[in-house]
PDB file of C-alpha atoms in Angstrom:
ATOM      1  CA  THR A   1      -6.665 -19.537  -3.311  1.00 95.00           C
ATOM      2  CA  ILE A   2      -3.095 -18.504  -2.919  1.00 95.00           C
ATOM      3  CA  TYR A   3      -1.819 -14.984  -3.740  1.00 96.00           C
ATOM      4  CA  GLY A   4       1.670 -14.257  -5.165  1.00 94.00           C
ATOM      5  CA  THR A   5       3.589 -11.236  -6.457  1.00 94.00           C
ATOM      6  CA  SER A   6       6.295 -10.381  -8.825  1.00 92.00           C
ATOM      7  CA  ARG A   7       7.487  -6.874  -9.385  1.00 92.00           C
ATOM      8  CA  ASN A   8       4.244  -5.057 -10.073  1.00 94.00           C
ATOM      9  CA  ARG A   9       2.046  -8.151 -10.664  1.00 96.00           C
ATOM     10  CA  ILE A  10      -0.355  -9.726  -8.149  1.00 96.00           C
ATOM     11  CA  GLU A  11      -1.795 -13.203  -9.056  1.00 97.00           C
ATOM     12  CA  ALA A  12      -4.550 -15.252  -7.442  1.00 97.00           C
ATOM     13  CA  ILE A  13      -3.921 -18.981  -8.067  1.00 97.00           C
ATOM     14  CA  SER A  14      -6.407 -21.766  -7.449  1.00 97.00           C
ATOM     15  CA  LEU A  15      -5.181 -24.362  -4.970  1.00 96.00           C
ATOM     16  CA  SER A  16      -7.458 -27.009  -6.423  1.00 97.00           C
ATOM     17  CA  ASP A  17      -5.952 -27.019 -10.011  1.00 97.00           C
ATOM     18  CA  GLY A  18      -3.193 -24.353 -10.033  1.00 96.00           C
ATOM     19  CA  SER A  19      -5.055 -22.199 -12.691  1.00 97.00           C
ATOM     20  CA  THR A  20      -4.863 -18.444 -12.525  1.00 97.00           C
ATOM     21  CA  GLU A  21      -8.174 -17.094 -11.138  1.00 97.00           C
ATOM     22  CA  TRP A  22      -7.072 -13.390 -11.850  1.00 97.00           C
ATOM     23  CA  HIS A  23      -4.046 -11.140 -12.245  1.00 97.00           C
ATOM     24  CA  ASN A  24      -3.356  -7.512 -11.999  1.00 96.00           C
ATOM     25  CA  GLU A  25      -0.326  -5.424 -13.093  1.00 95.00           C
ATOM     26  CA  LEU A  26      -0.386  -2.349 -10.859  1.00 95.00           C
ATOM     27  CA  GLU A  27       0.404   0.942 -12.499  1.00 91.00           C
ATOM     28  CA  VAL A  28       0.323   4.567 -11.719  1.00 86.00           C
ATOM     29  CA  THR A  29      -0.009   7.620 -13.812  1.00 83.00           C
ATOM     30  CA  LYS A  30       2.561  10.419 -13.235  1.00 80.00           C
ATOM     31  CA  ASP A  31       2.859  13.997 -14.634  1.00 77.00           C
ATOM     32  CA  VAL A  32       6.264  14.318 -16.117  1.00 79.00           C
ATOM     33  CA  ARG A  33       7.902  17.301 -17.815  1.00 79.00           C
ATOM     34  CA  LYS A  34       7.595  17.223 -21.693  1.00 81.00           C
ATOM     35  CA  PRO A  35      10.946  16.557 -23.284  1.00 79.00           C
ATOM     36  CA  GLY A  36      12.348  19.919 -24.596  1.00 77.00           C
ATOM     37  CA  SER A  37       9.777  22.002 -22.616  1.00 75.00           C
ATOM     38  CA  ASP A  38      11.283  25.143 -21.067  1.00 80.00           C
ATOM     39  CA  THR A  39       7.927  26.217 -19.676  1.00 80.00           C
ATOM     40  CA  GLY A  40       7.538  23.220 -17.338  1.00 78.00           C
ATOM     41  CA  GLU A  41       4.699  21.930 -19.511  1.00 85.00           C
ATOM     42  CA  THR A  42       3.842  18.291 -18.419  1.00 84.00           C
ATOM     43  CA  THR A  43       2.317  15.143 -19.904  1.00 84.00           C
ATOM     44  CA  GLN A  44       1.220  11.970 -18.283  1.00 85.00           C
ATOM     45  CA  LYS A  45       3.014   8.730 -18.338  1.00 84.00           C
ATOM     46  CA  GLN A  46       2.232   5.227 -17.042  1.00 86.00           C
ATOM     47  CA  TYR A  47       4.776   3.488 -14.673  1.00 87.00           C
ATOM     48  CA  LYS A  48       4.742   0.156 -13.024  1.00 89.00           C
ATOM     49  CA  ALA A  49       4.092   0.307  -9.251  1.00 88.00           C
ATOM     50  CA  SER A  50       6.743  -2.190  -7.748  1.00 90.00           C
ATOM     51  CA  ILE A  51       5.476  -4.173  -4.928  1.00 92.00           C
ATOM     52  CA  ASN A  52       7.603  -3.308  -1.917  1.00 89.00           C
ATOM     53  CA  GLY A  53       6.390  -5.477   1.033  1.00 88.00           C
ATOM     54  CA  PRO A  54       4.293  -8.332   2.169  1.00 91.00           C
ATOM     55  CA  LEU A  55       0.510  -8.521   1.146  1.00 93.00           C
ATOM     56  CA  ASP A  56      -2.113  -8.267   3.822  1.00 94.00           C
ATOM     57  CA  ILE A  57      -4.950 -10.563   3.125  1.00 93.00           C
ATOM     58  CA  THR A  58      -8.176  -9.301   4.789  1.00 92.00           C
ATOM     59  CA  PRO A  59     -11.643 -10.837   4.474  1.00 89.00           C
ATOM     60  CA  ASN A  60     -12.451  -9.245   1.111  1.00 92.00           C
ATOM     61  CA  ARG A  61      -9.286  -7.280   0.139  1.00 95.00           C
ATOM     62  CA  LEU A  62      -5.516  -7.361  -0.440  1.00 96.00           C
ATOM     63  CA  LEU A  63      -3.416  -4.457   0.900  1.00 95.00           C
ATOM     64  CA  VAL A  64      -0.374  -3.970  -1.265  1.00 95.00           C
ATOM     65  CA  PRO A  65       2.498  -1.767  -0.304  1.00 93.00           C
ATOM     66  CA  THR A  66       4.334  -0.459  -3.418  1.00 91.00           C
ATOM     67  CA  LEU A  67       6.989   2.093  -4.308  1.00 86.00           C
ATOM     68  CA  ASN A  68       4.082   4.251  -5.302  1.00 84.00           C
ATOM     69  CA  GLY A  69       1.647   4.182  -2.355  1.00 88.00           C
ATOM     70  CA  VAL A  70      -0.703   1.558  -1.014  1.00 93.00           C
ATOM     71  CA  PHE A  71      -3.027  -0.223  -3.263  1.00 94.00           C
ATOM     72  CA  CYS A  72      -6.372  -1.895  -1.997  1.00 96.00           C
ATOM     73  CA  VAL A  73      -7.328  -4.776  -4.296  1.00 97.00           C
ATOM     74  CA  ALA A  74     -10.525  -6.676  -4.395  1.00 97.00           C
ATOM     75  CA  LEU A  75      -9.862 -10.378  -3.266  1.00 95.00           C
ATOM     76  CA  GLU A  76     -12.420 -11.814  -5.634  1.00 95.00           C
ATOM     77  CA  THR A  77     -11.553  -9.924  -8.898  1.00 97.00           C
ATOM     78  CA  GLY A  78      -8.089  -8.345  -8.502  1.00 96.00           C
ATOM     79  CA  SER A  79      -9.504  -4.867  -9.356  1.00 97.00           C
ATOM     80  CA  VAL A  80      -8.046  -1.788  -7.590  1.00 96.00           C
ATOM     81  CA  MET A  81     -10.553  -0.374  -5.142  1.00 96.00           C
ATOM     82  CA  TRP A  82      -8.420   2.563  -4.134  1.00 95.00           C
ATOM     83  CA  ARG A  83      -4.767   3.817  -3.825  1.00 93.00           C
ATOM     84  CA  PHE A  84      -3.285   5.917  -1.159  1.00 92.00           C
ATOM     85  CA  ASP A  85      -0.161   8.060  -1.918  1.00 88.00           C
ATOM     86  CA  PRO A  86       0.242  10.965   0.460  1.00 84.00           C
ATOM     87  CA  LYS A  87       3.303  12.177  -1.521  1.00 74.00           C
ATOM     88  CA  ASP A  88       1.496  12.256  -4.960  1.00 67.00           C
ATOM     89  CA  ASN A  89       3.752   9.932  -6.925  1.00 56.00           C
ATOM     90  CA  GLN A  90       7.075  11.384  -5.501  1.00 60.00           C
ATOM     91  CA  PRO A  91       9.793   8.773  -5.436  1.00 56.00           C
ATOM     92  CA  THR A  92       9.965   9.156  -1.557  1.00 56.00           C
ATOM     93  CA  SER A  93       6.647   7.437  -0.954  1.00 62.00           C
ATOM     94  CA  ARG A  94       8.137   3.880  -0.715  1.00 83.00           C
ATOM     95  CA  PHE A  95       5.759   1.852   1.491  1.00 88.00           C
ATOM     96  CA  ARG A  96       6.988  -1.081   3.423  1.00 89.00           C
ATOM     97  CA  SER A  97       3.820  -2.572   4.898  1.00 91.00           C
ATOM     98  CA  ALA A  98       0.086  -2.074   4.915  1.00 92.00           C
ATOM     99  CA  ASN A  99      -2.121  -3.763   7.517  1.00 91.00           C
ATOM    100  CA  LEU A 100      -5.813  -3.932   8.543  1.00 91.00           C
ATOM    101  CA  ILE A 101      -5.797  -3.687  12.339  1.00 88.00           C
ATOM    102  CA  ASP A 102      -9.531  -3.437  13.090  1.00 85.00           C
ATOM    103  CA  ASP A 103     -12.736  -3.492  11.069  1.00 84.00           C
ATOM    104  CA  ARG A 104     -11.972  -0.126   9.547  1.00 83.00           C
ATOM    105  CA  THR A 105      -8.427   1.165   9.992  1.00 87.00           C
ATOM    106  CA  THR A 106      -5.466   0.397   7.828  1.00 89.00           C
ATOM    107  CA  VAL A 107      -2.042   1.370   8.999  1.00 91.00           C
ATOM    108  CA  ALA A 108       0.708   1.841   6.244  1.00 91.00           C
ATOM    109  CA  LEU A 109       4.354   2.468   6.981  1.00 90.00           C
ATOM    110  CA  ASP A 110       6.478   4.381   4.520  1.00 88.00           C
ATOM    111  CA  SER A 111      10.323   4.274   4.280  1.00 84.00           C
ATOM    112  CA  ASP A 112      10.641   7.439   6.277  1.00 85.00           C
ATOM    113  CA  GLY A 113       9.117   5.873   9.302  1.00 88.00           C
ATOM    114  CA  THR A 114       5.625   7.527   8.892  1.00 89.00           C
ATOM    115  CA  ILE A 115       2.639   5.559   9.828  1.00 91.00           C
ATOM    116  CA  TYR A 116      -0.573   6.558   7.948  1.00 91.00           C
ATOM    117  CA  CYS A 117      -3.990   5.504   9.226  1.00 91.00           C
ATOM    118  CA  THR A 118      -6.532   5.252   6.457  1.00 92.00           C
ATOM    119  CA  ASP A 119     -10.137   4.160   6.227  1.00 92.00           C
ATOM    120  CA  ILE A 120     -10.314   0.555   4.682  1.00 92.00           C
ATOM    121  CA  GLU A 121     -13.418   1.496   2.518  1.00 93.00           C
ATOM    122  CA  THR A 122     -12.003   4.575   0.905  1.00 93.00           C
ATOM    123  CA  GLY A 123      -8.325   4.832   1.513  1.00 92.00           C
ATOM    124  CA  THR A 124      -8.963   8.372   3.034  1.00 92.00           C
ATOM    125  CA  PRO A 125      -6.267   9.248   5.549  1.00 91.00           C
ATOM    126  CA  PHE A 126      -7.367  10.421   9.057  1.00 89.00           C
ATOM    127  CA  SER A 127      -4.181  10.180  11.200  1.00 89.00           C
ATOM    128  CA  THR A 128      -0.434  10.071  10.845  1.00 89.00           C
ATOM    129  CA  TYR A 129       2.387   9.240  13.267  1.00 89.00           C
ATOM    130  CA  SER A 130       6.151   9.484  13.002  1.00 89.00           C
ATOM    131  CA  LEU A 131       8.563   6.932  14.326  1.00 89.00           C
ATOM    132  CA  GLY A 132      11.496   9.366  13.816  1.00 84.00           C
ATOM    133  CA  GLY A 133      13.447   7.491  11.117  1.00 83.00           C
ATOM    134  CA  GLU A 134      13.491   4.414   8.883  1.00 83.00           C
ATOM    135  CA  ALA A 135      11.576   1.434  10.157  1.00 84.00           C
ATOM    136  CA  MET A 136      11.106  -2.324   9.419  1.00 87.00           C
ATOM    137  CA  PRO A 137       7.724  -3.377   8.089  1.00 89.00           C
ATOM    138  CA  LEU A 138       5.071  -3.398  10.707  1.00 90.00           C
ATOM    139  CA  VAL A 139       3.898  -6.772  12.120  1.00 90.00           C
ATOM    140  CA  PRO A 140       0.151  -6.917  12.948  1.00 89.00           C
ATOM    141  CA  PHE A 141      -0.605  -8.033  16.578  1.00 89.00           C
ATOM    142  CA  GLY A 142      -4.337  -7.985  17.148  1.00 84.00           C
ATOM    143  CA  ASN A 143      -5.448  -4.405  17.098  1.00 84.00           C
ATOM    144  CA  SER A 144      -1.932  -3.237  17.534  1.00 88.00           C
ATOM    145  CA  VAL A 145       1.247  -3.293  15.405  1.00 90.00           C
ATOM    146  CA  ILE A 146       4.845  -4.065  16.318  1.00 91.00           C
ATOM    147  CA  ALA A 147       7.347  -1.654  14.857  1.00 90.00           C
ATOM    148  CA  VAL A 148      11.202  -1.800  14.862  1.00 89.00           C
ATOM    149  CA  SER A 149      12.819   1.570  14.449  1.00 85.00           C
ATOM    150  CA  GLY A 150      16.586   1.941  15.057  1.00 83.00           C
ATOM    151  CA  ASN A 151      17.288   0.079  18.363  1.00 85.00           C
ATOM    152  CA  GLU A 152      13.636   0.133  19.602  1.00 87.00           C
ATOM    153  CA  VAL A 153      10.943  -2.466  19.335  1.00 91.00           C
ATOM    154  CA  LEU A 154       7.652  -0.704  19.906  1.00 89.00           C
ATOM    155  CA  ARG A 155       4.090  -1.924  20.349  1.00 90.00           C
ATOM    156  CA  LEU A 156       1.591   0.570  18.873  1.00 87.00           C
ATOM    157  CA  ASP A 157      -1.992   0.526  19.676  1.00 84.00           C
ATOM    158  CA  ASN A 158      -5.038   2.610  20.437  1.00 79.00           C
ATOM    159  CA  PHE A 159      -5.137   3.793  16.779  1.00 76.00           C
ATOM    160  CA  PRO A 160      -8.107   6.072  15.958  1.00 73.00           C
ATOM    161  CA  ASN A 161     -10.662   4.323  13.557  1.00 70.00           C
ATOM    162  CA  GLY A 162     -11.617   7.254  11.568  1.00 61.00           C
ATOM    163  CA  GLU A 163     -15.244   7.498  12.557  1.00 63.00           C
TER     164      GLU A 163
END
């Protein structure tokens, strides 16, 4: 199976015959102010969650960085297992990468240079780190990641595992 993306769509394609095994169009629900409301009354609206970085393929999941958080998608079915968005659908939560670095720890980098450690099973965050500014997508390196921020190349390791 090969996995491809386009805008907010992920697709699993069979290498044996080229057929689509599954696809998923990632969406988020946001509270928006009702038109004409002077009281701040809100309603919910569906938005496409545009994919914003490379997929990380783990043994049974895909980690997908988007403009609206990180999605964890089941490898076999394409269903969303969880979504992590620390800024609750604010436009500033543009994620550049998400990687599994050990059996339980996902590291996700947002466009502000903040790294979030989350549990791979639930998406629950348990630690954050700041790189002090905008950074390039993280590159996994064993149980470490390589980060490029400004003029620095950093190897980050010894992340907690959330247990």
